[in-house]
Structures are given as C-alpha cells and as structure tokens.
Amino acid sequence: DDRFVELDDRVKFANRYPGAILVSLHFNSGSSYRSGPETYWWRVDSHGLAVRCQRAMKSVAPSSANAGLSRRRLRLTRNPSIPCVLLEGGYLSNSSEARMISSSAHRARLAKAIAGAIRAQAANGDAGTGPRPPYIKASPSRPSDAPGS
C-alpha cells in the first residue's frame, strides 16, 4: 500500500507501540553538489541509534560525502514517545547519487546496513556511540512551526 500518511498520524501510530523504535527512511533533495547520507534525531534516547544508522549508511555510500548527524526538532524526531530517527539515504538532486539510488542492489545494501545498525543498537545500547548529548526541553513540534525548526 503506497499512500501518503500525515506526519502526525505517523507519530500516533508509532506511539501505540511502546518499546519499539521509529525509523523513517527518505532520499533527500537540495543543491546538486550536496551528497551523502544524513541522519536527523532529537531525543537523547535516539542518539545511539542515530550514530549507528549514520555509520551504517556511510559504509555503503561509495562517495566520501557524509552529510552527518543533525539534531533537529522535527515532528518525526521530537513528537514520538519512543526512540526515533529520520534517515536520508542520499540526494536525488545529485546526478551520481540519483543513479546509485535508482539501483535496487544499492537500496538493498542500504536496507541491510540499516537493519544491522538497528540490531546492534538493540544488542549493545548506546555503548560505542560516544557521549550522550544533553536533554533539551522543548514543546512538541507543530505543523505551523517553521521548516526545520
């Protein structure tokens, strides 16, 4: 079933499963020179998962580009009551990455790498992912918030 689900409905759905995680996978678009995987996270309990997923995506990206980790207060990274990350697997606006993304073999490698990161986080927790970032008190994100806030 390939239908659009509103962001707030995704959050409501995820919140019905305590003990689960939310991983939202996308492909980015921007300037043609931008490239590499990127991981967005907000919650402290999502940082270790974010680090592992970013490392995993970078391991299958053939370019040296790495957009990295971004702590962003987005509806899919802030509002769920479970650990959550938003993953950008590369840039469709970059012609060489778009060709790579169009390959089912590359998408399968990317999925396998992300699944491995999820399993590693479940098995090891935050061990090996660096220091835990500070908690930031912030209200839930709303549709009326400025983009990227």
PDB file of C-alpha atoms in Angstrom:
ATOM      1  CA  ASP A   1       0.000   0.000   0.000  1.00  0.00           C
ATOM      2  CA  ASP A   2       1.796   3.139  -1.198  1.00  0.00           C
ATOM      3  CA  ARG A   3      -0.142   6.052   0.225  1.00  0.00           C
ATOM      4  CA  PHE A   4       0.892   9.216   1.999  1.00  0.00           C
ATOM      5  CA  VAL A   5       0.372   9.177   5.759  1.00  0.00           C
ATOM      6  CA  GLU A   6       0.286  12.563   7.508  1.00  0.00           C
ATOM      7  CA  LEU A   7       3.200  13.196   9.886  1.00  0.00           C
ATOM      8  CA  ASP A   8       1.032  13.463  12.982  1.00  0.00           C
ATOM      9  CA  ASP A   9      -0.700  10.197  12.056  1.00  0.00           C
ATOM     10  CA  ARG A  10       2.706   8.511  11.762  1.00  0.00           C
ATOM     11  CA  VAL A  11       3.539   9.714  15.271  1.00  0.00           C
ATOM     12  CA  LYS A  12       0.201   8.464  16.654  1.00  0.00           C
ATOM     13  CA  PHE A  13       0.765   5.083  15.021  1.00  0.00           C
ATOM     14  CA  ALA A  14       4.311   4.786  16.406  1.00  0.00           C
ATOM     15  CA  ASN A  15       3.200   5.758  19.895  1.00  0.00           C
ATOM     16  CA  ARG A  16       0.878   2.742  20.004  1.00  0.00           C
ATOM     17  CA  TYR A  17       3.966   0.500  20.263  1.00  0.00           C
ATOM     18  CA  PRO A  18       5.896   1.209  23.474  1.00  0.00           C
ATOM     19  CA  GLY A  19       9.286  -0.447  23.400  1.00  0.00           C
ATOM     20  CA  ALA A  20       9.525  -0.054  19.608  1.00  0.00           C
ATOM     21  CA  ILE A  21      11.574   2.406  17.552  1.00  0.00           C
ATOM     22  CA  LEU A  22      10.590   4.639  14.641  1.00  0.00           C
ATOM     23  CA  VAL A  23      12.912   4.724  11.640  1.00  0.00           C
ATOM     24  CA  SER A  24      11.741   6.934   8.784  1.00  0.00           C
ATOM     25  CA  LEU A  25      13.795   6.481   5.599  1.00  0.00           C
ATOM     26  CA  HIS A  26      13.829   9.047   2.798  1.00  0.00           C
ATOM     27  CA  PHE A  27      16.007  10.299  -0.033  1.00  0.00           C
ATOM     28  CA  ASN A  28      16.858  13.982   0.108  1.00  0.00           C
ATOM     29  CA  SER A  29      16.827  16.741  -2.473  1.00  0.00           C
ATOM     30  CA  GLY A  30      18.724  20.013  -2.478  1.00  0.00           C
ATOM     31  CA  SER A  31      21.592  21.633  -4.315  1.00  0.00           C
ATOM     32  CA  SER A  32      23.149  19.405  -6.953  1.00  0.00           C
ATOM     33  CA  TYR A  33      26.515  19.488  -5.161  1.00  0.00           C
ATOM     34  CA  ARG A  34      25.096  18.074  -1.880  1.00  0.00           C
ATOM     35  CA  SER A  35      25.646  14.381  -1.333  1.00  0.00           C
ATOM     36  CA  GLY A  36      25.898  11.674   1.249  1.00  0.00           C
ATOM     37  CA  PRO A  37      23.644  10.133   3.847  1.00  0.00           C
ATOM     38  CA  GLU A  38      22.236  12.212   6.696  1.00  0.00           C
ATOM     39  CA  THR A  39      20.545  11.283   9.967  1.00  0.00           C
ATOM     40  CA  TYR A  40      18.199  13.511  11.944  1.00  0.00           C
ATOM     41  CA  TRP A  41      17.446  12.889  15.610  1.00  0.00           C
ATOM     42  CA  TRP A  42      16.234  14.900  18.606  1.00  0.00           C
ATOM     43  CA  ARG A  43      15.587  12.756  21.664  1.00  0.00           C
ATOM     44  CA  VAL A  44      18.505  11.763  23.895  1.00  0.00           C
ATOM     45  CA  ASP A  45      17.360   8.131  23.755  1.00  0.00           C
ATOM     46  CA  SER A  46      17.634   8.259  19.943  1.00  0.00           C
ATOM     47  CA  HIS A  47      21.257   9.426  19.757  1.00  0.00           C
ATOM     48  CA  GLY A  48      22.894   5.981  19.852  1.00  0.00           C
ATOM     49  CA  LEU A  49      20.541   4.659  17.168  1.00  0.00           C
ATOM     50  CA  ALA A  50      21.232   7.772  15.072  1.00  0.00           C
ATOM     51  CA  VAL A  51      25.011   7.304  15.329  1.00  0.00           C
ATOM     52  CA  ARG A  52      24.782   3.623  14.365  1.00  0.00           C
ATOM     53  CA  CYS A  53      22.420   4.275  11.426  1.00  0.00           C
ATOM     54  CA  GLN A  54      24.620   7.092  10.095  1.00  0.00           C
ATOM     55  CA  ARG A  55      27.736   4.908  10.294  1.00  0.00           C
ATOM     56  CA  ALA A  56      25.876   2.088   8.540  1.00  0.00           C
ATOM     57  CA  MET A  57      24.591   4.279   5.703  1.00  0.00           C
ATOM     58  CA  LYS A  58      28.037   5.828   5.250  1.00  0.00           C
ATOM     59  CA  SER A  59      29.554   2.346   4.977  1.00  0.00           C
ATOM     60  CA  VAL A  60      27.533   1.613   1.812  1.00  0.00           C
ATOM     61  CA  ALA A  61      27.778   5.085   0.259  1.00  0.00           C
ATOM     62  CA  PRO A  62      30.508   4.962  -2.387  1.00  0.00           C
ATOM     63  CA  SER A  63      31.332   8.655  -2.190  1.00  0.00           C
ATOM     64  CA  SER A  64      33.383  10.282   0.524  1.00  0.00           C
ATOM     65  CA  ALA A  65      30.499  12.655   1.196  1.00  0.00           C
ATOM     66  CA  ASN A  66      28.817  12.349   4.544  1.00  0.00           C
ATOM     67  CA  ALA A  67      26.115  14.854   5.461  1.00  0.00           C
ATOM     68  CA  GLY A  68      26.354  13.522   9.032  1.00  0.00           C
ATOM     69  CA  LEU A  69      24.182  13.749  12.113  1.00  0.00           C
ATOM     70  CA  SER A  70      21.789  16.636  12.732  1.00  0.00           C
ATOM     71  CA  ARG A  71      19.903  17.195  15.946  1.00  0.00           C
ATOM     72  CA  ARG A  72      16.651  18.620  14.600  1.00  0.00           C
ATOM     73  CA  ARG A  73      13.294  19.255  16.242  1.00  0.00           C
ATOM     74  CA  LEU A  74      11.088  17.754  13.550  1.00  0.00           C
ATOM     75  CA  ARG A  75       7.702  16.142  14.102  1.00  0.00           C
ATOM     76  CA  LEU A  76       9.103  12.664  13.375  1.00  0.00           C
ATOM     77  CA  THR A  77      12.147  13.149  15.620  1.00  0.00           C
ATOM     78  CA  ARG A  78      10.601  15.088  18.511  1.00  0.00           C
ATOM     79  CA  ASN A  79       6.980  14.038  18.938  1.00  0.00           C
ATOM     80  CA  PRO A  80       7.059  10.232  19.222  1.00  0.00           C
ATOM     81  CA  SER A  81       7.321   8.817  22.745  1.00  0.00           C
ATOM     82  CA  ILE A  82       9.766   6.153  21.514  1.00  0.00           C
ATOM     83  CA  PRO A  83      13.323   6.420  20.119  1.00  0.00           C
ATOM     84  CA  CYS A  84      13.117   7.776  16.580  1.00  0.00           C
ATOM     85  CA  VAL A  85      15.377   8.780  13.697  1.00  0.00           C
ATOM     86  CA  LEU A  86      14.786  10.206  10.250  1.00  0.00           C
ATOM     87  CA  LEU A  87      17.285   8.863   7.719  1.00  0.00           C
ATOM     88  CA  GLU A  88      18.146  10.450   4.388  1.00  0.00           C
ATOM     89  CA  GLY A  89      19.850   7.807   2.255  1.00  0.00           C
ATOM     90  CA  GLY A  90      21.370  10.265  -0.218  1.00  0.00           C
ATOM     91  CA  TYR A  91      20.489  13.130  -2.558  1.00  0.00           C
ATOM     92  CA  LEU A  92      18.237  12.597  -5.570  1.00  0.00           C
ATOM     93  CA  SER A  93      19.254  16.076  -6.774  1.00  0.00           C
ATOM     94  CA  ASN A  94      22.867  14.886  -7.156  1.00  0.00           C
ATOM     95  CA  SER A  95      23.064  13.078 -10.506  1.00  0.00           C
ATOM     96  CA  SER A  96      25.626  10.458  -9.445  1.00  0.00           C
ATOM     97  CA  GLU A  97      23.756   9.691  -6.218  1.00  0.00           C
ATOM     98  CA  ALA A  98      20.443   9.578  -8.077  1.00  0.00           C
ATOM     99  CA  ARG A  99      21.876   6.899 -10.387  1.00  0.00           C
ATOM    100  CA  MET A 100      23.101   4.932  -7.380  1.00  0.00           C
ATOM    101  CA  ILE A 101      19.760   5.299  -5.547  1.00  0.00           C
ATOM    102  CA  SER A 102      17.922   4.023  -8.625  1.00  0.00           C
ATOM    103  CA  SER A 103      19.793   0.713  -8.271  1.00  0.00           C
ATOM    104  CA  SER A 104      17.793  -1.923  -6.378  1.00  0.00           C
ATOM    105  CA  ALA A 105      21.110  -3.537  -5.370  1.00  0.00           C
ATOM    106  CA  HIS A 106      22.239  -0.323  -3.681  1.00  0.00           C
ATOM    107  CA  ARG A 107      18.886   0.099  -1.912  1.00  0.00           C
ATOM    108  CA  ALA A 108      19.147  -3.496  -0.680  1.00  0.00           C
ATOM    109  CA  ARG A 109      22.684  -2.841   0.667  1.00  0.00           C
ATOM    110  CA  LEU A 110      21.420   0.312   2.370  1.00  0.00           C
ATOM    111  CA  ALA A 111      18.465  -1.545   3.948  1.00  0.00           C
ATOM    112  CA  LYS A 112      20.727  -4.357   5.140  1.00  0.00           C
ATOM    113  CA  ALA A 113      23.169  -1.862   6.679  1.00  0.00           C
ATOM    114  CA  ILE A 114      20.368   0.000   8.488  1.00  0.00           C
ATOM    115  CA  ALA A 115      18.902  -3.284   9.758  1.00  0.00           C
ATOM    116  CA  GLY A 116      22.346  -4.205  11.102  1.00  0.00           C
ATOM    117  CA  ALA A 117      22.562  -0.859  12.898  1.00  0.00           C
ATOM    118  CA  ILE A 118      19.156  -1.433  14.493  1.00  0.00           C
ATOM    119  CA  ARG A 119      20.188  -4.919  15.639  1.00  0.00           C
ATOM    120  CA  ALA A 120      23.481  -3.564  17.033  1.00  0.00           C
ATOM    121  CA  GLN A 121      21.634  -0.856  18.966  1.00  0.00           C
ATOM    122  CA  ALA A 122      19.212  -3.433  20.392  1.00  0.00           C
ATOM    123  CA  ALA A 123      22.092  -5.682  21.449  1.00  0.00           C
ATOM    124  CA  ASN A 124      24.540  -3.055  22.738  1.00  0.00           C
ATOM    125  CA  GLY A 125      22.536   0.013  23.679  1.00  0.00           C
ATOM    126  CA  ASP A 126      24.499   3.238  23.436  1.00  0.00           C
ATOM    127  CA  ALA A 127      27.880   1.576  24.104  1.00  0.00           C
ATOM    128  CA  GLY A 128      30.394   2.726  21.498  1.00  0.00           C
ATOM    129  CA  THR A 129      28.305   5.620  20.186  1.00  0.00           C
ATOM    130  CA  GLY A 130      30.035   8.425  22.069  1.00  0.00           C
ATOM    131  CA  PRO A 131      28.887  10.585  24.954  1.00  0.00           C
ATOM    132  CA  ARG A 132      25.172  11.049  25.462  1.00  0.00           C
ATOM    133  CA  PRO A 133      24.052  14.539  24.485  1.00  0.00           C
ATOM    134  CA  PRO A 134      22.244  16.798  26.938  1.00  0.00           C
ATOM    135  CA  TYR A 135      18.474  16.718  27.273  1.00  0.00           C
ATOM    136  CA  ILE A 136      16.765  19.731  25.688  1.00  0.00           C
ATOM    137  CA  LYS A 137      13.316  20.644  26.979  1.00  0.00           C
ATOM    138  CA  ALA A 138      11.115  21.628  24.070  1.00  0.00           C
ATOM    139  CA  SER A 139       7.440  21.503  23.285  1.00  0.00           C
ATOM    140  CA  PRO A 140       6.203  19.092  20.609  1.00  0.00           C
ATOM    141  CA  SER A 141       6.669  20.214  17.033  1.00  0.00           C
ATOM    142  CA  ARG A 142       3.561  21.534  15.274  1.00  0.00           C
ATOM    143  CA  PRO A 143       2.567  21.813  11.614  1.00  0.00           C
ATOM    144  CA  SER A 144       2.747  25.609  11.965  1.00  0.00           C
ATOM    145  CA  ASP A 145       6.423  25.545  13.025  1.00  0.00           C
ATOM    146  CA  ALA A 146       8.961  26.997  10.604  1.00  0.00           C
ATOM    147  CA  PRO A 147      10.542  24.327   8.351  1.00  0.00           C
ATOM    148  CA  GLY A 148      13.491  22.667  10.048  1.00  0.00           C
ATOM    149  CA  SER A 149      12.663  24.070  13.477  1.00  0.00           C
TER     150      SER A 149
END
